[in-house]
PDB file of C-alpha atoms in Angstrom:
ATOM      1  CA  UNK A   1      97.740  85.034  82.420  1.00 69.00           C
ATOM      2  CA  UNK A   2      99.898  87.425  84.278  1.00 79.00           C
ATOM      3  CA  UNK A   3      98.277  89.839  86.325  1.00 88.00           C
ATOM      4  CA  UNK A   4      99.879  92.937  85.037  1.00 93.00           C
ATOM      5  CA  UNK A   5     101.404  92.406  81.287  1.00 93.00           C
ATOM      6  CA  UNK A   6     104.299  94.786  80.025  1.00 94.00           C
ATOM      7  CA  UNK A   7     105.929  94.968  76.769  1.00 88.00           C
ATOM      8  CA  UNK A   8     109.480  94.459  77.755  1.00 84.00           C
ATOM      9  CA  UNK A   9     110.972  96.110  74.562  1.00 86.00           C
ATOM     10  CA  UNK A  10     113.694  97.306  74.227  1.00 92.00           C
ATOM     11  CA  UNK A  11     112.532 100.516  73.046  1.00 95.00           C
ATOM     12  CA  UNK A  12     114.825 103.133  70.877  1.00 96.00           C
ATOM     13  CA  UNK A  13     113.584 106.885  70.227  1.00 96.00           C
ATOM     14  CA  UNK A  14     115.718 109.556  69.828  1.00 97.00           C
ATOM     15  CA  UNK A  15     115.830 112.836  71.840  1.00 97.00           C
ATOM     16  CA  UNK A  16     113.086 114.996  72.290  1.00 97.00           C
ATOM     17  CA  UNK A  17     110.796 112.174  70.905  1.00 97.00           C
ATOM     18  CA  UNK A  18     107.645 111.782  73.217  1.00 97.00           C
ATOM     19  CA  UNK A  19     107.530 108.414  74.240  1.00 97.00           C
ATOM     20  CA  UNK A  20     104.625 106.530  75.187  1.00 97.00           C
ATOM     21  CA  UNK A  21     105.029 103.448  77.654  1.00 97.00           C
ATOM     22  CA  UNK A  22     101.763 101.053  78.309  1.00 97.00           C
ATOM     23  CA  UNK A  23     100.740  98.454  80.333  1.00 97.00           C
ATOM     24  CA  UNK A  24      97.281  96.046  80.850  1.00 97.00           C
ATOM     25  CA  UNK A  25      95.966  94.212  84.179  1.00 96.00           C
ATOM     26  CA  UNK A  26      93.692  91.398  84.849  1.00 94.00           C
ATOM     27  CA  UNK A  27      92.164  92.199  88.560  1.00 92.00           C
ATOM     28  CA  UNK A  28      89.131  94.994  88.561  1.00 91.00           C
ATOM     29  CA  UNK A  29      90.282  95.206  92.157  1.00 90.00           C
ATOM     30  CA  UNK A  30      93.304  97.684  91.878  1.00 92.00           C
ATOM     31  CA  UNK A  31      92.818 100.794  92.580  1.00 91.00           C
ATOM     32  CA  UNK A  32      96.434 102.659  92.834  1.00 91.00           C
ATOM     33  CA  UNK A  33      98.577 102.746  89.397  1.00 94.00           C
ATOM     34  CA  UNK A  34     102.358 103.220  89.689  1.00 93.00           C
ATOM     35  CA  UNK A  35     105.035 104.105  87.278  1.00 96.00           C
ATOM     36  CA  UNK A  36     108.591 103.248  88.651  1.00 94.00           C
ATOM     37  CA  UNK A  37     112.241 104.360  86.921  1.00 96.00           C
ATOM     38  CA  UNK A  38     115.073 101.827  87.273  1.00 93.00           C
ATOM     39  CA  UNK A  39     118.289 102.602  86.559  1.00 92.00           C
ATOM     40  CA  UNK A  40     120.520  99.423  85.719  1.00 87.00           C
ATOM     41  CA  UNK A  41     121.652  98.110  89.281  1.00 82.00           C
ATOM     42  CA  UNK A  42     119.590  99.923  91.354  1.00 88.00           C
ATOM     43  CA  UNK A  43     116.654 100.202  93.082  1.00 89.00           C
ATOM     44  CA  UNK A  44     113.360 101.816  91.855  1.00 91.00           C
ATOM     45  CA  UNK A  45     112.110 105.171  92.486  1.00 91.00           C
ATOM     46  CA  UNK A  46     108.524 105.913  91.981  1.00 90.00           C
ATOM     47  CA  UNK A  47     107.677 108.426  89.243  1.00 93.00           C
ATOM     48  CA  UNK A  48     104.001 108.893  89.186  1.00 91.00           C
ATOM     49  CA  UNK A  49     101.043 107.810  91.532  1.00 88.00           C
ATOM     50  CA  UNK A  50      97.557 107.801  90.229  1.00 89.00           C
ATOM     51  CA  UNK A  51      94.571 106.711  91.996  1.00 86.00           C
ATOM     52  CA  UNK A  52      91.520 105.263  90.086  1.00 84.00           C
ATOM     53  CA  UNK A  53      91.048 107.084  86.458  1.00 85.00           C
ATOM     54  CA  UNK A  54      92.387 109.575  84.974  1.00 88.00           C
ATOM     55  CA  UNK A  55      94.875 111.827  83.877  1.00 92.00           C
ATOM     56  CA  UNK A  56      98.342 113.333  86.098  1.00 93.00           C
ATOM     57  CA  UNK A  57     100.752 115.660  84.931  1.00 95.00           C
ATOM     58  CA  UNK A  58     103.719 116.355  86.518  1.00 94.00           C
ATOM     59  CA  UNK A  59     106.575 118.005  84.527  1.00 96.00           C
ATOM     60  CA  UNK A  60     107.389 116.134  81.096  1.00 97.00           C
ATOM     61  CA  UNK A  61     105.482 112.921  83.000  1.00 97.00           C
ATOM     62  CA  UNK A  62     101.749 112.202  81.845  1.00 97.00           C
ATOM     63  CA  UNK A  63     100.356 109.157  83.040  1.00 96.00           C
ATOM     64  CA  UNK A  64      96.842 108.278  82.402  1.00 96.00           C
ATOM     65  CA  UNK A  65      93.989 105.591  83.711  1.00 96.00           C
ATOM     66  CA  UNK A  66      91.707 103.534  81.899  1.00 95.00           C
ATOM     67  CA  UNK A  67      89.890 101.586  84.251  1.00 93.00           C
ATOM     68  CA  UNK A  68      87.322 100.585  81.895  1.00 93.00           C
ATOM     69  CA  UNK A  69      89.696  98.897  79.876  1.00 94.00           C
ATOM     70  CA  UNK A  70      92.213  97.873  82.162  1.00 95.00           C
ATOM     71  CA  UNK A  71      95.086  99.699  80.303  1.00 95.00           C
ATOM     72  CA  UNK A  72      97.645 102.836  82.230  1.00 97.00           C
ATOM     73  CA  UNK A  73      99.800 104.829  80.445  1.00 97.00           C
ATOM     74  CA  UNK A  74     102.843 106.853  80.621  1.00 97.00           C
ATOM     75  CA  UNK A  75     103.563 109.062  78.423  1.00 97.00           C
ATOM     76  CA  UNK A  76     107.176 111.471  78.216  1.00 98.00           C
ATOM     77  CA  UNK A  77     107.341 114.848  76.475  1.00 97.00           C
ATOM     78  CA  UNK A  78     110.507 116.021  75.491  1.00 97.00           C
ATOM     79  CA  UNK A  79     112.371 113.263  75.952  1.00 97.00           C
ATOM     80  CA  UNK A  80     116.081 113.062  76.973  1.00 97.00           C
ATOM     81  CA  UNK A  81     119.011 110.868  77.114  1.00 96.00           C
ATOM     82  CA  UNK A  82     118.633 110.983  80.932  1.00 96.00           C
ATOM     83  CA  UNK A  83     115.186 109.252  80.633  1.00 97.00           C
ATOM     84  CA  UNK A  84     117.226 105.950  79.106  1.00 97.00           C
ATOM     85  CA  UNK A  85     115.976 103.341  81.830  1.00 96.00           C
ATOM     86  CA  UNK A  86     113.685 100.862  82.473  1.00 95.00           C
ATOM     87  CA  UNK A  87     110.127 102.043  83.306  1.00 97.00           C
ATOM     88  CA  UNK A  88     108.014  99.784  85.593  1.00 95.00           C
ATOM     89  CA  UNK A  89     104.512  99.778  86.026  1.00 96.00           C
ATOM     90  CA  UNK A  90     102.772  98.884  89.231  1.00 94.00           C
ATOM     91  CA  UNK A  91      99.822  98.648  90.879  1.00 92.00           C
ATOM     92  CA  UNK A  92      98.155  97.425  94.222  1.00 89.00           C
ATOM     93  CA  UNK A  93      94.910  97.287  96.024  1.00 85.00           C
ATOM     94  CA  UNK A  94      95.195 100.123  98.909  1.00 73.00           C
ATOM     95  CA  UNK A  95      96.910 103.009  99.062  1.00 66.00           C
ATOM     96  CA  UNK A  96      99.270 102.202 102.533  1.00 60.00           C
ATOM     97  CA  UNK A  97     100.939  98.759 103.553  1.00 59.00           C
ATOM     98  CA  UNK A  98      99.802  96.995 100.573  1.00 72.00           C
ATOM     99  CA  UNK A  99     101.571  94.329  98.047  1.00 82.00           C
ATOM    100  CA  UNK A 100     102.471  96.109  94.619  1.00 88.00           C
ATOM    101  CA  UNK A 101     101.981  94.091  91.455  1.00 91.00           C
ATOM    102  CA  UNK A 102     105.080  94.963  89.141  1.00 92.00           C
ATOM    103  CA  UNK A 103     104.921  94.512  85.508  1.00 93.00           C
ATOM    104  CA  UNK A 104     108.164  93.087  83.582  1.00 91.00           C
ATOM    105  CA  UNK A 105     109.246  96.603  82.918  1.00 93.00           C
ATOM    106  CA  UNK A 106     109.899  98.202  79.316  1.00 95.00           C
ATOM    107  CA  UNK A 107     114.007  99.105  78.807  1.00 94.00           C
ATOM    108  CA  UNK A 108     113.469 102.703  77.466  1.00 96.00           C
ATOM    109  CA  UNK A 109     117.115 104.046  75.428  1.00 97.00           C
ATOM    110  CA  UNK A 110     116.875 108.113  74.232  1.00 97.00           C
ATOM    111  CA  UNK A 111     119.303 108.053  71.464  1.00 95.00           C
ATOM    112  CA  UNK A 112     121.470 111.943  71.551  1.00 93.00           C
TER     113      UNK A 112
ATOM    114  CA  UNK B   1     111.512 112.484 100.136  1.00 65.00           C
ATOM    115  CA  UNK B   2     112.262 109.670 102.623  1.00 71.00           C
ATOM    116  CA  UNK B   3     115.246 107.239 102.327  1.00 88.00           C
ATOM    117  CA  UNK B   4     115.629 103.452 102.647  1.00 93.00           C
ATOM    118  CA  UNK B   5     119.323 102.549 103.156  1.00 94.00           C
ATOM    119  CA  UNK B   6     119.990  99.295 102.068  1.00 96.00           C
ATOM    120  CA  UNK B   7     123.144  96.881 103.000  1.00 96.00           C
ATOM    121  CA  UNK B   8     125.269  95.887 101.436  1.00 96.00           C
ATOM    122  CA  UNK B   9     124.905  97.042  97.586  1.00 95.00           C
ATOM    123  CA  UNK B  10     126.713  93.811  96.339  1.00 96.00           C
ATOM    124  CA  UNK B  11     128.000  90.989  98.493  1.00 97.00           C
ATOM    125  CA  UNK B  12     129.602  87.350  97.362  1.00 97.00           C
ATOM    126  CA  UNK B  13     129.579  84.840  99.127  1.00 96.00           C
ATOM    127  CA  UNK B  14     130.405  80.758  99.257  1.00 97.00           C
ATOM    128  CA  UNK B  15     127.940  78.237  98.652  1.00 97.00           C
ATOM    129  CA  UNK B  16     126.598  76.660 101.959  1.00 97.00           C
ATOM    130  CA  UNK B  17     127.399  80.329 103.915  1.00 97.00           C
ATOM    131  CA  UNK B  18     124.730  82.866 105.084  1.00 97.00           C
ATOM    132  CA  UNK B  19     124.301  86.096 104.017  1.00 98.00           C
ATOM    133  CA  UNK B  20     122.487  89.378 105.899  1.00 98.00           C
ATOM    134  CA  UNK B  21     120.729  92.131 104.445  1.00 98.00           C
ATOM    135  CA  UNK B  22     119.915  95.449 105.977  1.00 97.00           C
ATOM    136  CA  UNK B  23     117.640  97.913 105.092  1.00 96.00           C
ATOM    137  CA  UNK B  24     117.313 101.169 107.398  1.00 95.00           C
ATOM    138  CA  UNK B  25     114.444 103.654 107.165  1.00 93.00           C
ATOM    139  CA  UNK B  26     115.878 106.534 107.703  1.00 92.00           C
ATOM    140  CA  UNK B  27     113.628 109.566 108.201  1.00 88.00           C
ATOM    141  CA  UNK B  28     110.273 107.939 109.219  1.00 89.00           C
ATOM    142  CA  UNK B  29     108.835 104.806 110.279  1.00 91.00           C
ATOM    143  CA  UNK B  30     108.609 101.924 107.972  1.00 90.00           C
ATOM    144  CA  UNK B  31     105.528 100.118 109.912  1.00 89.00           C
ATOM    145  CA  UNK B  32     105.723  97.347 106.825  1.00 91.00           C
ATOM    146  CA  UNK B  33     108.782  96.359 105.236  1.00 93.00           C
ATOM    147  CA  UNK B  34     108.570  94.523 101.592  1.00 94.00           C
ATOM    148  CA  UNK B  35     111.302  92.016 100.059  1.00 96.00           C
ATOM    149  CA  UNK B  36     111.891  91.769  96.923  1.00 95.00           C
ATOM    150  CA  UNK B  37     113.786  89.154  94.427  1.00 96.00           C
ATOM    151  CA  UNK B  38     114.689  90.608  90.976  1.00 92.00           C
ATOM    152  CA  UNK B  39     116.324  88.192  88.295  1.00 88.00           C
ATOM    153  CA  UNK B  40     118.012  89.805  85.176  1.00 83.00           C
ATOM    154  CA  UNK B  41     115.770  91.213  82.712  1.00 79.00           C
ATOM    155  CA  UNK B  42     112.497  90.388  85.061  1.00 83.00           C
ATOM    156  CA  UNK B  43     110.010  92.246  87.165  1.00 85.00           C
ATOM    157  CA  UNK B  44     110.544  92.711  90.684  1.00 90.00           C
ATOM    158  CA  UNK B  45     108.870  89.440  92.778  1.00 92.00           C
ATOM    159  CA  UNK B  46     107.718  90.244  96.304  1.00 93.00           C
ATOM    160  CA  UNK B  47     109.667  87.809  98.537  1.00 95.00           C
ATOM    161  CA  UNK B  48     107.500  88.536 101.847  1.00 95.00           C
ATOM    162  CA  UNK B  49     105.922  91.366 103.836  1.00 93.00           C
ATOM    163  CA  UNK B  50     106.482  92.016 107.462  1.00 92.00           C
ATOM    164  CA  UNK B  51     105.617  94.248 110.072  1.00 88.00           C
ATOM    165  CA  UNK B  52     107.345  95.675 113.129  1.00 84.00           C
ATOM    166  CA  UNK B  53     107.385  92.774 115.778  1.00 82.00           C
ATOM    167  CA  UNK B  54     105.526  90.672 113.785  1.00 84.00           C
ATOM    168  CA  UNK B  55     106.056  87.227 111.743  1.00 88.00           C
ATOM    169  CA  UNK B  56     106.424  87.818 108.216  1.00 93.00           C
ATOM    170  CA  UNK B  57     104.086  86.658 105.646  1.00 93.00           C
ATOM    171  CA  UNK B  58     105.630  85.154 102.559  1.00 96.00           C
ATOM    172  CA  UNK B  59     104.462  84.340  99.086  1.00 94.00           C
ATOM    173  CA  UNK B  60     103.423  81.625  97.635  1.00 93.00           C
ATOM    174  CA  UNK B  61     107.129  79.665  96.859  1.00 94.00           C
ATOM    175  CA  UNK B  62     109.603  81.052  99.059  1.00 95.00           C
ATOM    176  CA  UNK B  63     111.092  79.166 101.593  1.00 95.00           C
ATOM    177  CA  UNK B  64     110.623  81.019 105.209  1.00 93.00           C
ATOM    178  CA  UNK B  65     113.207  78.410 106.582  1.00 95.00           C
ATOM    179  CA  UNK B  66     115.682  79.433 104.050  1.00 96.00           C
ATOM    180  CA  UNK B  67     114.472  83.445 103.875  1.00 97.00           C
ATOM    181  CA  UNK B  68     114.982  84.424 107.490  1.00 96.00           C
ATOM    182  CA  UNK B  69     113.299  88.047 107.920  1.00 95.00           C
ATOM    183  CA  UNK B  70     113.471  89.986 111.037  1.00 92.00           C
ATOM    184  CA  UNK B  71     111.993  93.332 111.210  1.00 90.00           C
ATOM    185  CA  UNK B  72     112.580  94.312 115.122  1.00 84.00           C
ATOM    186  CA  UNK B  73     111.853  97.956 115.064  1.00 91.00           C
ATOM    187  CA  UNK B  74     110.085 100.627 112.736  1.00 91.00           C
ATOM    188  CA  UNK B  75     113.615 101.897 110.768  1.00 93.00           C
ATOM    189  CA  UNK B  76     115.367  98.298 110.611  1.00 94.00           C
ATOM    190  CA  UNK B  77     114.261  95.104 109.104  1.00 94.00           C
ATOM    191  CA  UNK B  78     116.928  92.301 108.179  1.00 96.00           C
ATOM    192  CA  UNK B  79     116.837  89.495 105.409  1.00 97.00           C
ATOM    193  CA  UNK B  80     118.909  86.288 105.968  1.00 97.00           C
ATOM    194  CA  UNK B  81     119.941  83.969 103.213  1.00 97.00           C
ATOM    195  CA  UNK B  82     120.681  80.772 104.794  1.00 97.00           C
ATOM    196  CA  UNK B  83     122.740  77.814 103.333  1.00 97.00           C
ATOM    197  CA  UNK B  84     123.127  79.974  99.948  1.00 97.00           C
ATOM    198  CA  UNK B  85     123.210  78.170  96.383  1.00 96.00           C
ATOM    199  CA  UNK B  86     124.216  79.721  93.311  1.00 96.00           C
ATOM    200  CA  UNK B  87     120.189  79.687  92.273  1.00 95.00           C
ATOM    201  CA  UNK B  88     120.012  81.879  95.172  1.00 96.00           C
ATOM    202  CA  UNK B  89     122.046  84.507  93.119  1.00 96.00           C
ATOM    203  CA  UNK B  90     120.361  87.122  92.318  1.00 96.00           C
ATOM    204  CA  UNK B  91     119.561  91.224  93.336  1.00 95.00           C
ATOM    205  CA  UNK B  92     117.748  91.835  96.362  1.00 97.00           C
ATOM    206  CA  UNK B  93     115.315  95.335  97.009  1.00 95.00           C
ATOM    207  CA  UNK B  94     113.507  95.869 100.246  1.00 95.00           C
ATOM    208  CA  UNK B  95     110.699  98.655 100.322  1.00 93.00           C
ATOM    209  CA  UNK B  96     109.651 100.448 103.889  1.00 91.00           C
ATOM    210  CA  UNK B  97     106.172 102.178 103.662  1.00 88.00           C
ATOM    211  CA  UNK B  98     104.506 104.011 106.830  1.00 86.00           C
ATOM    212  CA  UNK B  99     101.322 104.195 107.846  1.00 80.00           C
ATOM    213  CA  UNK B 100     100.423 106.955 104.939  1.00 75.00           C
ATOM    214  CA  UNK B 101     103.362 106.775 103.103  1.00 74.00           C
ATOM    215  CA  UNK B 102     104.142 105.518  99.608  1.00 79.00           C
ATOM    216  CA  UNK B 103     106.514 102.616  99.462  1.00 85.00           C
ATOM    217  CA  UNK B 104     110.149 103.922  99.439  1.00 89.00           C
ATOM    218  CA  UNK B 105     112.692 101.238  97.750  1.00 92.00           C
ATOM    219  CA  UNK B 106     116.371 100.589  98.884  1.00 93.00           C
ATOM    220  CA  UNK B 107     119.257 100.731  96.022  1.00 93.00           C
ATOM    221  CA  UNK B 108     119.305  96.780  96.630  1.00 94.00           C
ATOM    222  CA  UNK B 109     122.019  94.530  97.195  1.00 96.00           C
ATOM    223  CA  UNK B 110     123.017  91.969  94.403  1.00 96.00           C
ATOM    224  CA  UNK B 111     124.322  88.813  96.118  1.00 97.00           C
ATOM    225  CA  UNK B 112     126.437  86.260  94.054  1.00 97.00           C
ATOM    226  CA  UNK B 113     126.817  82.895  95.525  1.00 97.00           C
ATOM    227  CA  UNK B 114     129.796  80.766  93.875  1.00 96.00           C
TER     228      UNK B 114
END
């Protein structure tokens, strides 16, 4: 079993959709939850950083926490052709110097 | 927010050659330094994790002899491909992190061996 599972999709909405991205994780030890963007031939950028559980908002970016079940979320409002990418979740044990788990990321296309 | 530069963004090279990677904090001090190996379609794999003036420690699989990291100073650490095989192919990311930073990713370097 891998330690962090992602559906890889690909996944098709059209604009202004919401779109809801998910992943699950094996190890009760994590503690920080990651959602990266990657844009085809290029190198991640981090999108939302949540520690433990819970909710975090940040513009048309939700992503939520479910420690209990061992299931994050990312959720996009509004969504726009921009937002076509692939969408990584991540996670790792401590906050600073610490080895990220990466799931298999999800291939996200916003039809206009 | 902060910057890693990474070098070069695509590089081809002959079979049996060596190949160098850079990747340049620019605006703070990366005091760990993460490699990463990404195949098409697949998550990112962590290659090995080092820190300024120290050996690096590499995951379980990956040849140190054949992955030759150096990471000599808090902005620069380098990533050598030795004796390169097309199964070596693939892109590369490094990731610089400070002491109470988030990780910050290079744009990666795809390296083609023929």
């Amino acid at each position: 079993q891998k330690e962090v599972e992602q559906d890889p999709g690909p996944l098709s909405v059209p604009e202004g959709a919401i779109v809801s991205l998910n992943c699950t994780y094996s190890n009760s030890a994590f503690q920080y939850f990651m959602w990266y963007r990657q844009y085809s031939r290029k190198g991640p950028e981090l999108l939302m950083y949540t520690y433990s559980s819970g909710n975090k908002e940040d513009g048309r970016f939700t992503a939520q926490v479910d420690k209990s079940s061992k299931y994050i979320s990312l959720f996009i409002r509004d969504s726009q052709p921009s937002d076509s990418a692939t969408y990584l979740c991540a996670m790792s044990w401590y906050s600073s110097a610490s080895k990220i788990i990466f799931g298999s990321g999800t291939r996200l296309s916003i039809r206009p | 927010g902060a910057v890693v530069s990474q070098h070069p963004s695509r590089v081809i090279c002959k079979s049996g050659t060596s190949v160098k990677i850079e990747c340049r904090s620019l605006d703070f001090q990366a005091t760990t330094m993460f490699w990463y190996r990404q195949f098409p379609k697949q998550s990112l794999m962590l290659m090995a994790t080092s820190n300024e003036g120290s050996k690096a420690t590499y995951e379980q699989g990956v040849e140190k002899d054949k992955f030759l990291i150096n990471h000599a100073s808090l902005t620069l650490s380098t990533l050598t491909v030795t004796s390169a095989h097309p199964e070596d192919s693939s892109f590369y990311i490094c990731s610089g992190q400070g002491d109470d930073t988030e990780a910050f990713f290079g744009q990666g370097t795809r390296l083609t061996v023929v």
